[in-house]
Short mmCIF file of C-alpha atoms and ligand atoms in Angstrom, two decimals:
data_model
loop_
_atom_site.label_atom_id
_atom_site.label_comp_id
_atom_site.label_asym_id
_atom_site.label_seq_id
_atom_site.Cartn_x
_atom_site.Cartn_y
_atom_site.Cartn_z
CA UNK A 1 -4.67 34.43 -42.13
CA UNK A 2 -8.22 33.28 -41.24
CA UNK A 3 -10.68 35.66 -39.66
CA UNK A 4 -14.32 35.13 -38.74
CA UNK A 5 -16.38 38.12 -37.63
CA UNK A 6 -19.76 37.53 -36.00
CA UNK A 7 -20.35 34.55 -38.26
CA UNK A 8 -23.63 32.64 -38.03
CA UNK A 9 -25.09 29.67 -39.82
CA UNK A 10 -28.76 28.82 -39.76
CA UNK A 11 -30.30 25.62 -41.06
CA UNK A 12 -33.97 26.50 -41.36
CA UNK A 13 -35.10 27.54 -37.90
CA UNK A 14 -32.03 26.11 -36.19
CA UNK A 15 -28.97 28.25 -35.52
CA UNK A 16 -25.94 25.93 -35.72
CA UNK A 17 -23.32 28.67 -35.37
CA UNK A 18 -24.26 31.81 -33.52
CA UNK A 19 -22.18 34.93 -34.11
CA UNK A 20 -18.67 33.58 -33.57
CA UNK A 21 -15.55 35.70 -33.98
CA UNK A 22 -12.18 34.02 -34.35
CA UNK A 23 -8.76 34.94 -35.70
CA UNK A 24 -6.20 32.33 -36.63
CA UNK A 25 -2.77 33.77 -37.37
CA UNK A 26 -0.46 32.38 -40.02
CA UNK A 27 1.39 29.35 -38.67
CA UNK A 28 -0.98 28.92 -35.76
CA UNK A 29 -2.64 25.64 -34.82
CA UNK A 30 -6.11 26.39 -33.51
CA UNK A 31 -8.11 23.56 -31.93
CA UNK A 32 -11.90 23.64 -31.63
CA UNK A 33 -13.45 21.56 -28.86
CA UNK A 34 -17.00 21.33 -27.54
CA UNK A 35 -19.88 18.96 -27.08
CA UNK A 36 -21.42 17.11 -30.01
CA UNK A 37 -23.58 19.34 -32.19
CA UNK A 38 -22.08 22.64 -30.97
CA UNK A 39 -21.12 23.73 -34.50
CA UNK A 40 -17.46 22.73 -34.93
CA UNK A 41 -17.80 20.93 -38.28
CA UNK A 42 -20.15 23.62 -39.56
CA UNK A 43 -17.51 26.24 -38.73
CA UNK A 44 -14.84 24.38 -40.72
CA UNK A 45 -17.16 23.92 -43.68
CA UNK A 46 -17.91 27.61 -43.83
CA UNK A 47 -14.19 28.41 -43.99
CA UNK A 48 -13.69 26.32 -47.15
CA UNK A 49 -17.13 27.23 -48.45
CA UNK A 50 -18.62 23.77 -48.45
CA UNK A 51 -21.35 25.73 -46.63
CA UNK A 52 -22.23 29.38 -47.19
CA UNK A 53 -22.49 31.36 -43.95
CA UNK A 54 -25.80 33.05 -43.16
CA UNK A 55 -24.39 36.20 -41.53
CA UNK A 56 -21.10 37.85 -40.65
CA UNK A 57 -17.84 37.81 -42.55
CA UNK A 58 -15.15 35.21 -43.23
CA UNK A 59 -11.82 36.36 -44.60
CA UNK A 60 -8.69 34.56 -45.72
CA UNK A 61 -5.63 36.78 -45.97
CA UNK A 62 -7.89 39.79 -45.69
CA UNK A 63 -10.15 38.77 -48.57
CA UNK A 64 -13.72 37.55 -48.16
CA UNK A 65 -13.97 33.82 -48.94
CA UNK A 66 -16.63 34.57 -51.54
CA UNK A 67 -13.95 36.36 -53.57
CA UNK A 68 -11.94 33.14 -54.13
CA UNK A 69 -12.86 30.73 -56.88
CA UNK A 70 -13.13 27.05 -56.04
CA UNK A 71 -9.85 25.96 -57.59
CA UNK A 72 -7.98 28.67 -55.68
CA UNK A 73 -9.62 27.58 -52.41
CA UNK A 74 -8.85 23.91 -53.01
CA UNK A 75 -5.23 24.69 -53.63
CA UNK A 76 -4.93 26.77 -50.49
CA UNK A 77 -7.06 24.74 -48.10
CA UNK A 78 -6.59 21.05 -47.36
CA UNK A 79 -9.57 19.37 -45.70
CA UNK A 80 -9.54 16.14 -43.70
CA UNK A 81 -12.63 14.48 -42.26
CA UNK A 82 -12.91 11.47 -39.99
CA UNK A 83 -14.90 9.43 -42.48
CA UNK A 84 -12.08 10.26 -44.95
CA UNK A 85 -14.37 11.02 -47.92
CA UNK A 86 -12.15 8.91 -50.21
CA UNK A 87 -13.58 7.91 -53.58
CA UNK A 88 -14.31 4.17 -53.21
CA UNK A 89 -13.73 3.32 -56.90
CA UNK A 90 -10.37 5.07 -57.06
CA UNK A 91 -7.12 3.52 -55.91
CA UNK A 92 -5.33 4.99 -52.91
CA UNK A 93 -2.73 6.60 -55.21
CA UNK A 94 -5.36 8.20 -57.41
CA UNK A 95 -7.24 9.49 -54.37
CA UNK A 96 -4.08 11.16 -53.05
CA UNK A 97 -3.35 12.69 -56.46
CA UNK A 98 -6.81 14.22 -56.73
CA UNK A 99 -6.08 17.89 -56.06
CA UNK A 100 -2.71 18.09 -57.89
CA UNK A 101 -4.42 16.49 -60.89
CA UNK A 102 -7.26 19.01 -60.70
CA UNK A 103 -4.63 21.73 -60.57
CA UNK A 104 -3.11 20.25 -63.74
CA UNK A 105 0.32 19.50 -62.32
CA UNK A 106 2.51 17.57 -64.80
CA UNK A 107 1.94 13.81 -64.41
CA UNK A 108 5.49 13.06 -63.25
CA UNK A 109 5.23 15.64 -60.48
CA UNK A 110 1.88 14.23 -59.32
CA UNK A 111 3.35 10.71 -59.23
CA UNK A 112 6.40 11.85 -57.28
CA UNK A 113 4.22 13.72 -54.80
CA UNK A 114 1.99 10.67 -54.24
CA UNK A 115 5.01 8.46 -53.46
CA UNK A 116 6.53 11.10 -51.19
CA UNK A 117 3.34 11.49 -49.12
CA UNK A 118 2.69 7.78 -48.86
CA UNK A 119 6.19 7.28 -47.50
CA UNK A 120 5.73 10.19 -45.09
CA UNK A 121 2.56 8.65 -43.67
CA UNK A 122 3.97 5.14 -43.38
CA UNK A 123 2.00 3.64 -46.26
CA UNK A 124 4.59 2.35 -48.75
CA UNK A 125 3.28 2.85 -52.27
CA UNK A 126 4.35 -0.64 -53.37
CA UNK A 127 2.00 -2.15 -50.82
CA UNK A 128 -0.85 0.35 -50.69
CA UNK A 129 -0.81 2.42 -53.88
CA UNK A 130 -3.10 0.13 -55.88
CA UNK A 131 -5.49 -0.80 -53.08
CA UNK A 132 -9.01 0.55 -52.89
CA UNK A 133 -10.26 2.38 -49.78
CA UNK A 134 -12.41 -0.55 -48.63
CA UNK A 135 -9.29 -2.74 -48.56
CA UNK A 136 -7.73 -0.52 -45.89
CA UNK A 137 -8.11 -0.48 -42.11
CA UNK A 138 -9.80 2.58 -40.62
CA UNK A 139 -6.48 4.04 -39.52
CA UNK A 140 -4.84 3.46 -42.90
CA UNK A 141 -7.77 5.14 -44.64
CA UNK A 142 -7.44 8.13 -42.31
CA UNK A 143 -3.78 8.46 -43.18
CA UNK A 144 -4.69 8.41 -46.87
CA UNK A 145 -7.17 11.20 -46.09
CA UNK A 146 -4.39 13.23 -44.47
CA UNK A 147 -2.06 12.54 -47.42
CA UNK A 148 -4.72 13.69 -49.85
CA UNK A 149 -5.25 16.93 -47.93
CA UNK A 150 -1.50 17.64 -47.96
CA UNK A 151 -1.00 16.74 -51.62
CA UNK A 152 -1.05 20.20 -53.18
CA UNK A 153 0.92 21.67 -50.27
CA UNK A 154 -1.89 23.93 -49.03
CA UNK A 155 -1.03 26.70 -46.58
CA UNK A 156 -4.24 26.11 -44.63
CA UNK A 157 -5.42 22.77 -43.26
CA UNK A 158 -8.89 22.13 -41.86
CA UNK A 159 -8.94 18.87 -39.93
CA UNK A 160 -12.18 17.48 -38.55
CA UNK A 161 -11.39 14.68 -36.09
CA UNK A 162 -8.74 13.36 -38.45
CA UNK A 163 -7.17 10.85 -36.05
CA UNK A 164 -10.31 9.46 -34.44
CA UNK A 165 -9.95 5.88 -35.74
CA UNK A 166 -6.26 5.51 -34.94
CA UNK A 167 -4.67 3.52 -32.15
CA UNK A 168 -2.94 5.67 -29.51
CA UNK A 169 0.57 4.98 -30.83
CA UNK A 170 -0.16 5.85 -34.46
CA UNK A 171 -2.20 8.76 -33.24
CA UNK A 172 0.69 10.20 -31.25
CA UNK A 173 3.00 9.64 -34.22
CA UNK A 174 0.68 11.58 -36.50
CA UNK A 175 0.23 14.30 -33.88
CA UNK A 176 4.00 14.70 -33.79
CA UNK A 177 4.24 14.75 -37.58
CA UNK A 178 1.54 17.38 -37.70
CA UNK A 179 3.20 19.54 -35.06
CA UNK A 180 6.50 19.21 -36.95
CA UNK A 181 4.88 20.10 -40.24
CA UNK A 182 3.30 23.13 -38.70
CA UNK A 183 6.47 24.42 -37.05
CA UNK A 184 8.64 23.75 -40.14
CA UNK A 185 6.28 24.82 -42.87
CA UNK A 186 4.15 27.34 -40.95
CA UNK A 187 0.88 25.77 -41.99
CA UNK A 188 -2.18 27.42 -40.54
CA UNK A 189 -4.35 24.68 -39.08
CA UNK A 190 -7.84 24.53 -37.64
CA UNK A 191 -8.29 21.19 -35.94
CA UNK A 192 -11.41 19.66 -34.38
CA UNK A 193 -11.13 16.90 -31.80
CA UNK A 194 -13.04 15.29 -28.97
CA UNK A 195 -9.81 14.14 -27.35
CA UNK A 196 -8.79 16.77 -24.80
CA UNK A 197 -5.24 15.45 -24.41
CA UNK A 198 -4.79 15.73 -28.18
CA UNK A 199 -6.24 19.25 -28.07
CA UNK A 200 -3.93 20.37 -25.25
CA UNK A 201 -0.88 18.81 -26.86
CA UNK A 202 -1.41 20.38 -30.27
CA UNK A 203 -3.09 23.71 -29.69
CA UNK A 204 -1.43 27.10 -29.87
CA UNK A 205 -4.91 28.44 -29.35
CA UNK A 206 -7.73 26.44 -27.83
CA UNK A 207 -11.32 27.41 -28.59
CA UNK A 208 -14.16 26.00 -26.52
CA UNK A 209 -17.60 26.04 -28.15
CA UNK A 210 -21.04 25.44 -26.68
CA UNK A 211 -24.32 25.55 -28.56
CA UNK A 212 -23.02 27.50 -31.53
CA UNK A 213 -20.99 30.00 -29.54
CA UNK A 214 -17.40 30.40 -28.48
CA UNK A 215 -17.39 30.38 -24.69
CA UNK A 216 -13.63 30.80 -24.19
CA UNK A 217 -10.42 30.90 -26.20
CA UNK A 218 -6.77 31.21 -25.26
CA UNK A 219 -3.63 29.14 -24.88
CA UNK A 220 -4.12 25.70 -23.29
CA UNK A 221 -2.39 26.89 -20.11
CA UNK A 222 -4.55 30.02 -19.88
CA UNK A 223 -7.71 27.94 -20.10
CA UNK A 224 -6.45 25.28 -17.70
CA UNK A 225 -5.44 27.90 -15.15
CA UNK A 226 -8.44 30.12 -15.51
CA UNK A 227 -11.49 28.44 -17.05
CA UNK A 228 -14.25 30.99 -17.60
CA UNK A 229 -17.12 28.73 -16.50
CA UNK A 230 -17.91 25.35 -14.98
CA UNK A 231 -18.65 24.16 -18.53
CA UNK A 232 -15.14 25.00 -19.74
CA UNK A 233 -13.69 23.50 -16.58
CA UNK A 234 -15.49 20.21 -17.13
CA UNK A 235 -14.52 20.19 -20.83
CA UNK A 236 -10.91 20.52 -19.74
CA UNK A 237 -11.11 17.54 -17.45
CA UNK A 238 -12.46 18.88 -14.13
CA UNK A 239 -10.23 17.75 -11.28
CA UNK A 240 -7.60 16.49 -13.73
CA UNK A 241 -6.89 20.06 -14.84
CA UNK A 242 -3.87 20.39 -12.56
CA UNK A 243 -2.26 17.29 -14.01
CA UNK A 244 -3.06 18.35 -17.57
CA UNK A 245 -1.45 21.74 -16.95
CA UNK A 246 1.60 20.06 -15.35
CA UNK A 247 1.96 17.98 -18.53
CA UNK A 248 2.43 21.20 -20.53
CA UNK A 249 5.18 22.74 -18.37
CA UNK A 250 8.79 21.53 -18.73
CA UNK A 251 10.92 20.79 -15.69
CA UNK A 252 13.47 23.31 -17.04
CA UNK A 253 11.03 26.11 -16.32
CA UNK A 254 10.90 25.42 -12.57
CA UNK A 255 14.22 23.85 -11.60
CA UNK A 256 16.66 25.55 -9.23
CA UNK A 257 20.45 25.25 -8.77
CA UNK A 258 21.50 21.69 -7.86
CA UNK A 259 22.89 20.65 -4.47
CA UNK A 260 25.58 18.02 -3.90
CA UNK A 261 23.18 15.29 -2.78
CA UNK A 262 22.44 12.31 -5.08
CA UNK A 263 18.72 12.21 -5.85
CA UNK A 264 16.45 10.29 -8.24
CA UNK A 265 16.93 11.76 -11.71
CA UNK A 266 14.51 13.37 -14.11
CA UNK A 267 15.28 14.62 -17.64
CA UNK A 268 15.44 18.38 -18.11
CA UNK A 269 12.94 18.21 -20.96
CA UNK A 270 10.45 16.07 -19.00
CA UNK A 271 7.16 17.65 -17.96
CA UNK A 272 6.22 18.57 -14.40
CA UNK A 273 3.65 15.79 -14.64
CA UNK A 274 6.38 13.25 -15.36
CA UNK A 275 8.43 14.69 -12.49
CA UNK A 276 5.47 14.30 -10.14
CA UNK A 277 4.94 10.71 -11.26
CA UNK A 278 8.59 10.02 -10.52
CA UNK A 279 8.38 11.63 -7.08
CA UNK A 280 5.41 9.40 -6.31
CA UNK A 281 7.04 6.19 -7.52
CA UNK A 282 10.44 6.99 -5.97
CA UNK A 283 8.79 8.43 -2.81
CA UNK A 284 11.12 11.37 -3.16
CA UNK A 285 10.19 15.00 -2.55
CA UNK A 286 13.21 16.22 -4.56
CA UNK A 287 14.78 15.18 -7.88
CA UNK A 288 18.05 15.84 -9.69
CA UNK A 289 17.46 17.30 -13.14
CA UNK A 290 19.80 15.88 -15.79
CA UNK A 291 20.52 16.82 -19.41
CA UNK A 292 20.73 14.43 -22.37
CA UNK A 293 24.32 13.48 -21.41
CA UNK A 294 23.30 12.64 -17.86
CA UNK A 295 24.90 15.77 -16.35
CA UNK A 296 23.12 17.22 -13.34
CA UNK A 297 21.88 20.68 -14.36
CA UNK A 298 19.40 21.45 -11.61
CA UNK A 299 17.11 20.29 -8.87
CA UNK A 300 13.34 20.14 -8.61
CA UNK A 301 11.47 19.82 -5.34
CA UNK A 302 7.79 19.78 -4.46
CA UNK A 303 7.72 23.54 -3.73
CA UNK A 304 8.98 24.30 -7.27
CA UNK A 305 6.58 21.76 -8.70
CA UNK A 306 3.73 23.54 -6.95
CA UNK A 307 4.88 26.83 -8.40
CA UNK A 308 6.33 28.29 -5.20
CA UNK A 309 9.33 30.60 -5.50
CA UNK A 310 12.75 29.09 -5.12
CA UNK A 311 13.85 29.08 -1.45
N1 LIG B 401 -26.63 20.23 -43.44
C1 LIG B 401 -27.31 20.43 -42.30
N2 LIG B 401 -28.64 20.63 -42.29
C2 LIG B 401 -29.30 20.86 -41.14
N3 LIG B 401 -28.74 20.91 -39.92
C3 LIG B 401 -27.42 20.70 -39.86
C4 LIG B 401 -26.62 20.45 -41.04
N4 LIG B 401 -25.33 20.30 -40.65
C5 LIG B 401 -25.33 20.44 -39.31
N5 LIG B 401 -26.56 20.69 -38.82
C6 LIG B 401 -26.92 20.93 -37.41
O1 LIG B 401 -26.08 21.96 -36.93
C7 LIG B 401 -25.65 21.70 -35.60
C8 LIG B 401 -24.13 21.72 -35.53
O2 LIG B 401 -23.62 20.60 -36.27
P1 LIG B 401 -22.06 20.32 -36.42
O3 LIG B 401 -21.94 19.18 -37.34
O4 LIG B 401 -21.39 21.57 -36.78
O5 LIG B 401 -21.69 19.90 -34.93
P2 LIG B 401 -20.29 19.40 -34.37
O6 LIG B 401 -19.88 20.35 -33.31
O7 LIG B 401 -19.34 19.15 -35.47
O8 LIG B 401 -20.70 18.03 -33.66
P3 LIG B 401 -19.90 16.63 -33.55
O9 LIG B 401 -18.91 16.82 -32.44
O10 LIG B 401 -20.95 15.65 -33.19
O11 LIG B 401 -19.27 16.34 -34.88
C9 LIG B 401 -26.25 20.36 -35.21
O12 LIG B 401 -27.39 20.59 -34.43
C10 LIG B 401 -26.63 19.73 -36.55
O13 LIG B 401 -27.76 18.93 -36.41
MG1 LIG B 402 -18.48 17.43 -36.30
#
């Protein structure tokens, strides 16, 4: 769906993006991480042509981005930035309706879409529709930014630190909504974040950048298990890597047949990290694995948790 081949961007003498190649398949959520100034935002802006690339090729659905006109690109690509980019003199509702209005949707359909999105993002239109952006909290404004990007139902979303100003609870809620949206509607998403837990939770493909280059890409588990360099390892959390990987693996993947003994219980859909936490707090080297109805469906011991073969 999105393909970059040896793409570079120079600003005067400075090379901000240096020959990166990246393929994002339809329905994939690709997360870009890397230190400040490594070229993440520049990469997003070249995909929607807010910036022209200096070298290489960028294609969407097999067509060079230059071949699309602006209206077509706006319809297909939603864009969310941390500072929201909302128009300060427009109400929240009008901001959200921007792209559908540009696309000349009938008024009634635009209005219905605005109400639908505001409800989806927990901003009831009665309360928030007529407010101006500077009357919102940072987190509310970010949600308006997300609503605006989704308004015309684009098949591609570019999200540049979209949840940065949100409290952890709202943030997790929006992460879940985004993951749901992606799995239900097969949106193709390129997402930039500085929060590694957010990156690991959301990413189908994780891309680590350093000084304008891609230094490693793969699934979160691939990178956690086999970081290509000390830089990638430290980006992924250094010594915490083992715990971060354990958070991505469900208990169901490692459990063995249950015995008759009554043990502390862990849910079958819990992560190995949660199981380990429970072993520590219960001081138990083995746990009973239970399903949603509380039936014992397996057993997990330290050897399984560590990845050893079942005895
Ligand atoms: N319009 C511009 N003109 C000149 N230089 C720019 C421009 N935009 C970005 N740069 C430079 O390009 C490099 C990459 O910037 P970019 O914004 O892509 O980094 P980033 O990875 O998004 O960083 P951050 O995590 O801090 O947002 C930086 O050195 C920046 O100073
Ligand atoms: Mg940036």
